[in-house]
Coordinates of C-alpha atoms (C1' of nucleotides) in Angstrom, one line a residue:
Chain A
X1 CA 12.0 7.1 -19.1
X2 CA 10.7 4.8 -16.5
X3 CA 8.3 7.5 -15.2
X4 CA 7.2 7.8 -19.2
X5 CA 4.0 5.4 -18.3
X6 CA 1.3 6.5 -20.5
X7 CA -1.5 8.4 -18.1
X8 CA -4.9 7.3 -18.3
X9 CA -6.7 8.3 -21.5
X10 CA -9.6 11.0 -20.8
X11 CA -12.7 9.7 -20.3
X12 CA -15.1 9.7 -23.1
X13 CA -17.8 12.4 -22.7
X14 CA -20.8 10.8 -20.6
X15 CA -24.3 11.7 -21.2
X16 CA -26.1 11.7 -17.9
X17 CA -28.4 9.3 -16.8
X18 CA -32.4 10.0 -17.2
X19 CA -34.5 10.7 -14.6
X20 CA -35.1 7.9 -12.3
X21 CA -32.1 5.7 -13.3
X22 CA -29.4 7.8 -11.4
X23 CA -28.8 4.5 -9.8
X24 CA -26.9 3.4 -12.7
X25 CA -23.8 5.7 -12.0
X26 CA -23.5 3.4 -8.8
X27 CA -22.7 0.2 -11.2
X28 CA -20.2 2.5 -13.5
X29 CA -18.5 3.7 -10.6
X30 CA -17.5 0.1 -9.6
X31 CA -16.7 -1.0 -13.3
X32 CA -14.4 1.4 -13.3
X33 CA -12.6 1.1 -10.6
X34 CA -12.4 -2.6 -12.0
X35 CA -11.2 -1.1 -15.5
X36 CA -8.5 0.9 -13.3
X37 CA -7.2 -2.0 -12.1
X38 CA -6.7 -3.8 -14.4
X39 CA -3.7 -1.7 -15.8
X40 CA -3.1 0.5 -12.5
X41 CA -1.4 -0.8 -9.3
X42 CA -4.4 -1.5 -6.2
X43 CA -2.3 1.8 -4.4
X44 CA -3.3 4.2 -7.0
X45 CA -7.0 3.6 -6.7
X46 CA -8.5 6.9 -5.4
X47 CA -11.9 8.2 -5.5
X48 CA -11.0 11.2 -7.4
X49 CA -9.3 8.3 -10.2
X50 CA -12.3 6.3 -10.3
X51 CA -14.6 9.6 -11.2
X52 CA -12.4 10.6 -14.0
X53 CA -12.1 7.0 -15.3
X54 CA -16.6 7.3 -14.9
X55 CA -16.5 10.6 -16.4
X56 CA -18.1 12.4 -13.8
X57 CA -17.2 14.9 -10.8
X58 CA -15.7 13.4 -7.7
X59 CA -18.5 14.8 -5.2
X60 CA -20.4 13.1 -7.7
X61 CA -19.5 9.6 -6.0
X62 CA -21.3 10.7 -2.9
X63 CA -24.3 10.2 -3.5
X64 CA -23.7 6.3 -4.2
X65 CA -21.4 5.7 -1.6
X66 CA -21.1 7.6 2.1
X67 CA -17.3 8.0 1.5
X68 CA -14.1 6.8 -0.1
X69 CA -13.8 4.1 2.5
X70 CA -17.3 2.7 1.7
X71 CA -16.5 3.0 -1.9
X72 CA -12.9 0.6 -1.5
X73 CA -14.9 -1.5 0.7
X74 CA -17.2 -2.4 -1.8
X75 CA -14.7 -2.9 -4.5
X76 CA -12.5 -5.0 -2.4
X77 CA -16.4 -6.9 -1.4
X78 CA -16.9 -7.4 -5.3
X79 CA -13.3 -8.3 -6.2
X80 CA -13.8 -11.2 -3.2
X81 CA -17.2 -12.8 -4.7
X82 CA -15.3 -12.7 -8.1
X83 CA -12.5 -14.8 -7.0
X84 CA -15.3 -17.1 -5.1
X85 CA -17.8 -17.0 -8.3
X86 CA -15.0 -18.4 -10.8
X87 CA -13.8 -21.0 -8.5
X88 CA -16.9 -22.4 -7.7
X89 CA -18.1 -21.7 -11.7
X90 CA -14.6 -24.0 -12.4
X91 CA -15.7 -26.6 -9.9
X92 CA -19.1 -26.7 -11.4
X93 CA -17.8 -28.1 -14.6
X94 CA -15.7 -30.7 -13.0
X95 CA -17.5 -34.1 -12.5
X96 CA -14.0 -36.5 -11.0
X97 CA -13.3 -37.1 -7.2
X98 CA -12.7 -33.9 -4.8
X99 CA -9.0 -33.8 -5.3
X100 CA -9.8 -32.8 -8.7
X101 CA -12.2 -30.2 -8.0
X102 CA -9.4 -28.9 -5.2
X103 CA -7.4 -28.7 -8.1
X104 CA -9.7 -27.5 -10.7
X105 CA -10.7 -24.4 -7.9
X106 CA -7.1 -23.9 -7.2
X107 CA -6.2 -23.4 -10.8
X108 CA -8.8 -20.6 -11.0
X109 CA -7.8 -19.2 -7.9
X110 CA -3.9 -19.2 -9.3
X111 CA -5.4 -17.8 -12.5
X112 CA -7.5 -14.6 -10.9
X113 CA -4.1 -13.6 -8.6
X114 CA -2.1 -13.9 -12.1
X115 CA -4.3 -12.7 -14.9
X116 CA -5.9 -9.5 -12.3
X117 CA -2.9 -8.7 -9.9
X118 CA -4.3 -5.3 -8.8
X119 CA -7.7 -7.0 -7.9
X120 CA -5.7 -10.1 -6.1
X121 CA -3.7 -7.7 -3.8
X122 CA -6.5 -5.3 -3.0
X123 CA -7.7 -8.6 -1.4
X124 CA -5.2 -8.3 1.4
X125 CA -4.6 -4.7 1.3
X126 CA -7.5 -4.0 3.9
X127 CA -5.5 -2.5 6.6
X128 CA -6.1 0.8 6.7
X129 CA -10.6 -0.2 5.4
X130 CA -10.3 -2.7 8.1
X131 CA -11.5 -0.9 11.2
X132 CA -15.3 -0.5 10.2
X133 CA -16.3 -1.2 6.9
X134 CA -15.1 -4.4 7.1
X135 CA -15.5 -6.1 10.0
X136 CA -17.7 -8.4 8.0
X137 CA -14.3 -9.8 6.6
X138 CA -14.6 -13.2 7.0
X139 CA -18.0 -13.2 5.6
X140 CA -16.2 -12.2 2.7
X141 CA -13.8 -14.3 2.4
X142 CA -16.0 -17.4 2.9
X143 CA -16.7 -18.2 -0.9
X144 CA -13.2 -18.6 -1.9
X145 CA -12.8 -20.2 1.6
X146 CA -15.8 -22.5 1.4
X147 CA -14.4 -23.5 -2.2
X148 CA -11.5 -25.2 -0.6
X149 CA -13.4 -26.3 2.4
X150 CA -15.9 -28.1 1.2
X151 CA -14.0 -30.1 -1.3
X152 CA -11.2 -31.1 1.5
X153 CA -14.0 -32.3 3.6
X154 CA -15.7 -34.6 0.3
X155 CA -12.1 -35.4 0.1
X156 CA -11.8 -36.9 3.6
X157 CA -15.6 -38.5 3.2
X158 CA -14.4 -40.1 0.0
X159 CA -12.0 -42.2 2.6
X160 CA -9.2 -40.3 2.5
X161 CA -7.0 -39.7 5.3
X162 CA -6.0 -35.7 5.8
X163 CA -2.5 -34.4 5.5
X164 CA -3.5 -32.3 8.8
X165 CA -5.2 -33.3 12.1
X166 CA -8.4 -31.2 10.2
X167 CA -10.2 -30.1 7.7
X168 CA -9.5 -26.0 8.9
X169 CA -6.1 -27.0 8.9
X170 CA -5.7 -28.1 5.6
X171 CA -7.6 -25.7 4.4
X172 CA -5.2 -23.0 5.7
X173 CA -2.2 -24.9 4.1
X174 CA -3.7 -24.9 0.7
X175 CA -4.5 -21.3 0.5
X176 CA -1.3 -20.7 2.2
X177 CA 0.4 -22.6 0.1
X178 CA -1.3 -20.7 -3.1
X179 CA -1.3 -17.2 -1.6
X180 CA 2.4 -17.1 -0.8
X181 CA 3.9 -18.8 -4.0
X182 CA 1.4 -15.8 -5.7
X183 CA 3.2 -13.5 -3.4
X184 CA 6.0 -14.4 -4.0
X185 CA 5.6 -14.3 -8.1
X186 CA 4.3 -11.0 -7.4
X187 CA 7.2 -9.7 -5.3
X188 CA 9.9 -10.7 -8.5
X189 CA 7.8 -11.4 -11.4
X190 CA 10.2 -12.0 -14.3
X191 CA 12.0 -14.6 -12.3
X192 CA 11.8 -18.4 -14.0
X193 CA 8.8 -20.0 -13.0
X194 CA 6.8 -16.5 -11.9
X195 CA 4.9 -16.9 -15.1
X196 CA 0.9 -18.0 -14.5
X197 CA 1.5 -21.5 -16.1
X198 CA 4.6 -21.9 -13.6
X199 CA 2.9 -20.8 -10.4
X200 CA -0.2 -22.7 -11.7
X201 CA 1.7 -26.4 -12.1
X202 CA 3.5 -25.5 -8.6
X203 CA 0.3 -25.1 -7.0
X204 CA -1.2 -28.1 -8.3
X205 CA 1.8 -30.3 -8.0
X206 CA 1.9 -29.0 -4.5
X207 CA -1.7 -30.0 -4.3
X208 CA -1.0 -33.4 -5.1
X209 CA 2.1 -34.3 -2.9
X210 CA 0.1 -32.5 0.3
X211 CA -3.0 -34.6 -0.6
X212 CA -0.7 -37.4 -1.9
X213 CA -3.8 -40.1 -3.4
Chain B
X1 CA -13.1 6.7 18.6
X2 CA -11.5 4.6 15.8
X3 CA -9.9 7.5 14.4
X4 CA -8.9 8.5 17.7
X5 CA -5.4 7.0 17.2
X6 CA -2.5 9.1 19.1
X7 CA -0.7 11.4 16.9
X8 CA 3.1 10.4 17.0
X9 CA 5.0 12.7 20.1
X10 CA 7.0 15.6 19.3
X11 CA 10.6 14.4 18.7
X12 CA 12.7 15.9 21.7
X13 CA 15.0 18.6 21.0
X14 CA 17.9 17.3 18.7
X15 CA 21.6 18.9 19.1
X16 CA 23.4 19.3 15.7
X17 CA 26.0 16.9 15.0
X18 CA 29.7 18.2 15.4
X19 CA 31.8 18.9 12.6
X20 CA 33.2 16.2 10.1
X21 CA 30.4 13.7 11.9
X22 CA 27.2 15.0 9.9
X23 CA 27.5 11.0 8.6
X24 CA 25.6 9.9 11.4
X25 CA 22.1 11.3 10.4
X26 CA 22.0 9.0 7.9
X27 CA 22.3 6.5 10.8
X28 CA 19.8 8.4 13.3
X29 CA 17.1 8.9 9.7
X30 CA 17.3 4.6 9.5
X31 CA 16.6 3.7 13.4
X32 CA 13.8 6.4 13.2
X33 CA 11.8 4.6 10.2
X34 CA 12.6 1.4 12.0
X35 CA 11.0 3.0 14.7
X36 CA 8.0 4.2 12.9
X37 CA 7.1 1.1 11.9
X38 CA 7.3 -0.6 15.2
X39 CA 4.2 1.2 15.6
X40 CA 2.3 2.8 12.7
X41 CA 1.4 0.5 9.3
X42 CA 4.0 0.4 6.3
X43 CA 1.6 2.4 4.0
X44 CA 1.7 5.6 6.2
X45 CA 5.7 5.7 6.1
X46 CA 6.8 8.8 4.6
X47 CA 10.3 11.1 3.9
X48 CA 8.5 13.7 5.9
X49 CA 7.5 11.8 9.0
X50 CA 10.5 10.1 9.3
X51 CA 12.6 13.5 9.5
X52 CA 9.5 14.3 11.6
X53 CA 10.3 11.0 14.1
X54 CA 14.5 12.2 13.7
X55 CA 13.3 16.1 15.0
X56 CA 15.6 17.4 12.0
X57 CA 13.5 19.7 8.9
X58 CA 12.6 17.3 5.9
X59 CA 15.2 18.6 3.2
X60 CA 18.0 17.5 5.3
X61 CA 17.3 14.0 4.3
X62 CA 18.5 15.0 0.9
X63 CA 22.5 15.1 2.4
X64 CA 21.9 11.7 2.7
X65 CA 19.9 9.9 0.3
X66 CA 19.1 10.7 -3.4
X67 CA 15.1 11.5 -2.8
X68 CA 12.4 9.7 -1.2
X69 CA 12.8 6.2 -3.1
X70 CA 16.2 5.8 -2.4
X71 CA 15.5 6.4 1.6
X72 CA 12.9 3.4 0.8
X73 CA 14.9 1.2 -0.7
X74 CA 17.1 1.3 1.9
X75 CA 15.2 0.3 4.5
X76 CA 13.8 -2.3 2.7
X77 CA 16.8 -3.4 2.6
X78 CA 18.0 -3.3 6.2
X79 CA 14.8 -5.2 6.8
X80 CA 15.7 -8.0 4.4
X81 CA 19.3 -8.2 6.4
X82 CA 17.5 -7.9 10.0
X83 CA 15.7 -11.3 8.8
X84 CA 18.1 -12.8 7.2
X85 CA 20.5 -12.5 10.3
X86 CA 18.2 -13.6 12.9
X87 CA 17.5 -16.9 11.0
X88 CA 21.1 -17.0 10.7
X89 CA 21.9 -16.2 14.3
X90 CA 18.8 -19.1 15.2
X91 CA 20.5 -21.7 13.1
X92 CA 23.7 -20.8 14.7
X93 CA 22.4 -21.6 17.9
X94 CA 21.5 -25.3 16.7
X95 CA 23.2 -28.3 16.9
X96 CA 21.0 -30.6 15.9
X97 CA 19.9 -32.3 12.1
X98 CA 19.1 -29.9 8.9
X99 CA 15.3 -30.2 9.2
X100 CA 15.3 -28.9 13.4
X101 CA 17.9 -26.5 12.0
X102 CA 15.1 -25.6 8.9
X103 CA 12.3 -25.2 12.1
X104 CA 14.2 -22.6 13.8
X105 CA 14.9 -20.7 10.9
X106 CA 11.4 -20.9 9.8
X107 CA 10.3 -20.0 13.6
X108 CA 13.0 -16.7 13.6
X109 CA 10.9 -15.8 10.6
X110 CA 7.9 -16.4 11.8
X111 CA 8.2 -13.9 14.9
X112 CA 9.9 -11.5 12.8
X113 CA 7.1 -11.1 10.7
X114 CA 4.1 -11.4 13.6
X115 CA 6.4 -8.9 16.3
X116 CA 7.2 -6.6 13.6
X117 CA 4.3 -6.7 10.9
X118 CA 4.7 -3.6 9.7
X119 CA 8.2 -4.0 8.6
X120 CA 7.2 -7.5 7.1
X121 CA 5.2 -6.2 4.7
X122 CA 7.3 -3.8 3.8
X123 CA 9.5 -6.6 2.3
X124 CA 7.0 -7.1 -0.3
X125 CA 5.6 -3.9 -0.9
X126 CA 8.1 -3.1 -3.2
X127 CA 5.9 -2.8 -6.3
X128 CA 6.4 1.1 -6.7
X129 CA 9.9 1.1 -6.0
X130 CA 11.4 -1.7 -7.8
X131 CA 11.7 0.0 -11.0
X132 CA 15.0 1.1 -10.4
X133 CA 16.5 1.2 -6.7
X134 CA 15.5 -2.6 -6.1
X135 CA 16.6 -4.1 -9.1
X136 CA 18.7 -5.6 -6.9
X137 CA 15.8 -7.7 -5.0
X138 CA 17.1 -11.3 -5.9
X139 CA 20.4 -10.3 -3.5
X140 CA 18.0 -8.6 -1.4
X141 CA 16.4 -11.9 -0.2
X142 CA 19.0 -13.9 -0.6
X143 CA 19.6 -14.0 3.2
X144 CA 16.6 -15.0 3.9
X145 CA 16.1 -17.7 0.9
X146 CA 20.1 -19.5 1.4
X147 CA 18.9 -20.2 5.2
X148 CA 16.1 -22.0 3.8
X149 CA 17.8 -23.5 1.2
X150 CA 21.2 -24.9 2.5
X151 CA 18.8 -26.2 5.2
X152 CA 17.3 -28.3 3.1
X153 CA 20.2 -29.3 0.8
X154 CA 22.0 -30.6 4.1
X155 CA 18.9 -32.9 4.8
X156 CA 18.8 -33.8 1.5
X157 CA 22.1 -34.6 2.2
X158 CA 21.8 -36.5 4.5
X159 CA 20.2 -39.1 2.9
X160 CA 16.4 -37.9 2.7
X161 CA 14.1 -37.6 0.3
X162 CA 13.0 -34.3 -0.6
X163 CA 8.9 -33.7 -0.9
X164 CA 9.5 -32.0 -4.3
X165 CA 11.6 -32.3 -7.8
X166 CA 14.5 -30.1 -6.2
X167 CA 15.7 -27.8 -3.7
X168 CA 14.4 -24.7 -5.3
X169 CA 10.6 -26.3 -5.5
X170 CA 11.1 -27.4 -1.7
X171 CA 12.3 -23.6 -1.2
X172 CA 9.8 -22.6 -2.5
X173 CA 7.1 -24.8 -1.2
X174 CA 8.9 -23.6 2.6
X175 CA 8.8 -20.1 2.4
X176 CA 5.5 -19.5 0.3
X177 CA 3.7 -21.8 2.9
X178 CA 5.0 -19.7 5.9
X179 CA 4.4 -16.4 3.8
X180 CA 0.9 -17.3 3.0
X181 CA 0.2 -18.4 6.5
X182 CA 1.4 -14.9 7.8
X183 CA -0.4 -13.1 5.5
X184 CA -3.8 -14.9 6.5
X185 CA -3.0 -14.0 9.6
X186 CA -2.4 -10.3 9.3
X187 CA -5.4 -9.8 7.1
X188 CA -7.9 -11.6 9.9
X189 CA -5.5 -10.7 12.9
X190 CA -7.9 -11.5 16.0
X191 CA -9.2 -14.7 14.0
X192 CA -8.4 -18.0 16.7
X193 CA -4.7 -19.3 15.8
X194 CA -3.7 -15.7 14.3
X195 CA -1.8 -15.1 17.0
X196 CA 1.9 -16.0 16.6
X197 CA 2.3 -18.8 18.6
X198 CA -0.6 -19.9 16.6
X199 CA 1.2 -19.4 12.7
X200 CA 4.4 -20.3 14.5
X201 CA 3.1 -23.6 15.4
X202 CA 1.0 -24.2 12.2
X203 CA 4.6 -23.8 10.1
X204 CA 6.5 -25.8 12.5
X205 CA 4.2 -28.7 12.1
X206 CA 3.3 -28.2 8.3
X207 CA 7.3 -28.5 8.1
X208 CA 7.4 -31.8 10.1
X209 CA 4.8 -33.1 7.9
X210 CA 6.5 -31.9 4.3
X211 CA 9.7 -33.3 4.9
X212 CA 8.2 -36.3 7.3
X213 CA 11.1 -37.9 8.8
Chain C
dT1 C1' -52.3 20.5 -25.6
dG2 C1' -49.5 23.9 -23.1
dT3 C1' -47.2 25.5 -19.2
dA4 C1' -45.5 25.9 -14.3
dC5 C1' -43.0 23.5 -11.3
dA6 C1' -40.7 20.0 -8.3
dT7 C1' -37.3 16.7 -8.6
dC8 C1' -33.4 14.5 -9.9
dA9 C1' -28.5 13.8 -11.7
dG10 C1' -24.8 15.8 -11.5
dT11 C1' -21.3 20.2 -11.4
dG12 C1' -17.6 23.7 -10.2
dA13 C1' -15.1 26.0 -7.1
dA14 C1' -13.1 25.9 -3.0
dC15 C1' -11.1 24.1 1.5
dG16 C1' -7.2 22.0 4.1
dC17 C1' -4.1 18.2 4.2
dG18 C1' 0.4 15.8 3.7
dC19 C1' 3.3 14.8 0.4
dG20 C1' 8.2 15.3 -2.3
dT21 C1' 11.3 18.7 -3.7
dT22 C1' 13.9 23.3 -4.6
dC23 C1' 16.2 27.2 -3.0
dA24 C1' 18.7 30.6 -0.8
dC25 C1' 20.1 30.9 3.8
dT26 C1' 22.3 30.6 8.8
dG27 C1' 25.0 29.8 12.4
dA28 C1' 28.2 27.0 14.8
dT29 C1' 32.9 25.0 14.6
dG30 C1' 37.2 23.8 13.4
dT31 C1' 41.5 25.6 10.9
dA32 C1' 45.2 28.6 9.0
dC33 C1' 47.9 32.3 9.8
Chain D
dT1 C1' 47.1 33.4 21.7
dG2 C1' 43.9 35.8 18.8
dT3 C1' 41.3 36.4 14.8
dA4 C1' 39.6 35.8 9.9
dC5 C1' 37.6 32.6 7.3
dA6 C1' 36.0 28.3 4.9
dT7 C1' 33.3 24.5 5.7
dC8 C1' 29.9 21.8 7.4
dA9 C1' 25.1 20.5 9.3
dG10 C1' 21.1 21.7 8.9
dT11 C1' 16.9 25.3 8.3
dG12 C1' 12.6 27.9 6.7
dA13 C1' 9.7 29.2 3.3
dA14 C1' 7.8 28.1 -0.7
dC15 C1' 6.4 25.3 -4.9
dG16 C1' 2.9 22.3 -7.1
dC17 C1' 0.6 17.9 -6.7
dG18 C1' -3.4 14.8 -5.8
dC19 C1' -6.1 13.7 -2.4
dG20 C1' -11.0 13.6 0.3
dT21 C1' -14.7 16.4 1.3
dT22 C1' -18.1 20.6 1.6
dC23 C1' -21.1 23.7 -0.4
dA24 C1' -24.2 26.2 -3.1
dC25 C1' -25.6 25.6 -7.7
dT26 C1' -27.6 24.3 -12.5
dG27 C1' -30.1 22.5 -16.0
dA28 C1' -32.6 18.8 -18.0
dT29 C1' -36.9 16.0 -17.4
dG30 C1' -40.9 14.2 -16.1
dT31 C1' -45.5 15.4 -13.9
dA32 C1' -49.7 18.0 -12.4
dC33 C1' -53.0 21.0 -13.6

DNA sequence: TGTACATCAGTGAACGCGCGTTCACTGATGTAC
DNA sequence: TGTACATCAGTGAACGCGCGTTCACTGATGTAC
């Protein structure tokens, strides 16, 4: 009963691309790997899932990308300037004092983890990718980083004094903060409060007593 | 070269157990996992290379445990305890108010999950099991959680304020700030202040700061 | 305008791998008589 | 004290699975003449 989950519909049949646009399979190979997960857990992502999800051959996939690791690698990149791109698209729109834009990029932050689990924990589940393809990790990481970073450090130029002896420490404790209450809503999700909206008011309530105005 | 890692050593010769004492397999198939993952990442754990590690064939794990989920579940478990009793054991060791009792639980946790990553992340990689062995997980962490969390209902008692609404929130607040800081850490491992006298430090003061004397 | 041809996008079959699981079995060891 | 036998601890071979990767290939399409 519990194994009953309904297996991934056949792809539709694909008409191939024309002649000089066989760069285009590159882009639907990566949109569907995003489609996967948005329904499949990060761990069942395979190279061989991702072709049948395109609609396509597996070796078919080697002529985009050098191998499977490259392949993750560059899903795990996109999934990271996702996260970034919507926090700084939500800070964009707010006009009040730092602590508010903290907040206003922590909510989306909160609200990617929730809404796209299997992207969220692909973020951190570069282990085994780690050992080449990555090694330009915190490069990565940066925008969501630099998010945060930045609007602690307007935060302390507005006159504020920090809740740590720095500006990388603070910025450490906030995505701490965020990442483990996530990971921890992750771990036992129909607990009370493991909901987006409850893990979205901790966070920010968290947010305010840590940065208390 | 990266690839280049050494294959796990032939398990030495293993005598049979004697007659009515077959139970202890079970035992021997638990300390071998533990030792697998003293060593090789969580994601590469399998019933095979456990029984492998034990030098006994792979169906003989079946005498013991349902099938391959159950064996997990288990040692999930045992993890789980193994935390929870060394942040028991630290907070039995000291004397002193609820909050330096609350630092040296958080600091037994803290080296438990740097020393022994692998079986750290196994504590929350429960996803693909949980569906039926784990349903369990809220007793599962309870260890771990009640240390935290008759710590800080002691200091509250003690006539403090807590940082947050309630003891769950400041539970909360505790171990997802600690969790998040690990995981940070394990993702960008040779970053400066990744190391664990690093985290451990980071927690220990974000703790002093939280509940500021 | 028609045709030969190079190129491009993608295929199908096969490989070896490690996995979980099943099955019928073996051989040592303790026990009953 | 000796022997037949049941039981127990564990085996070996085989299964199907999905995976990543390789190889020689096919067939449509645009281009050159």
């Amino acid at each position: 009963m519990t194994d009953m989950i309904s297996p991934r519909p056949a792809a539709p049949p694909r008409q191939r691309n024309r002649r000089g646009e066989g760069g285009r399979l590159r882009d639907e190979i990566i949109a569907a790997a995003m489609r996967i997960l948005d329904t499949a857990p990060a761990s069942e992502l395979s190279l061989r899932m991702i072709a049948r999800e395109v609609g396509v051959a597996a070796p078919s996939v080697y002529s985009h990308f050098k191998d499977a690791r490259a392949l993750m690698a560059e899903i795990v990149r996109d999934c990271w300037a996702q996260l970034g791109g919507e926090m700084s698209e939500a800070a964009a729109q707010c006009t009040a004092g730092a602590l508010a834009t903290l907040k206003v990029q922590m909510a989306a932050y909160v609200r990617y983890a929730m809404e796209r689990p299997s992207r969220y924990q692909l973020l951190f589940a570069l282990q085994p990718l780690e050992t080449e393809a990555l090694r330009d990790l915190p490069g990565l990481i940066q925008p969501a980083y630099r998010n945060v970073s930045d609007s602690i450090e307007r935060f302390a130029a507005e006159g504020h004094v920090l809740p740590t002896v720095d500006v990388v420490d603070a910025t450490l404790l906030t995505l701490a903060m965020a990442h483990g209450r996530i990971a921890l809503a992750h771990t036992a999700p129909h607990r009370a409060g493991n909901a987006t909206a409850g893990v979205e008011q901790f966070v920010l309530d968290m947010l305010d007593r840590i940065f208390r105005v």
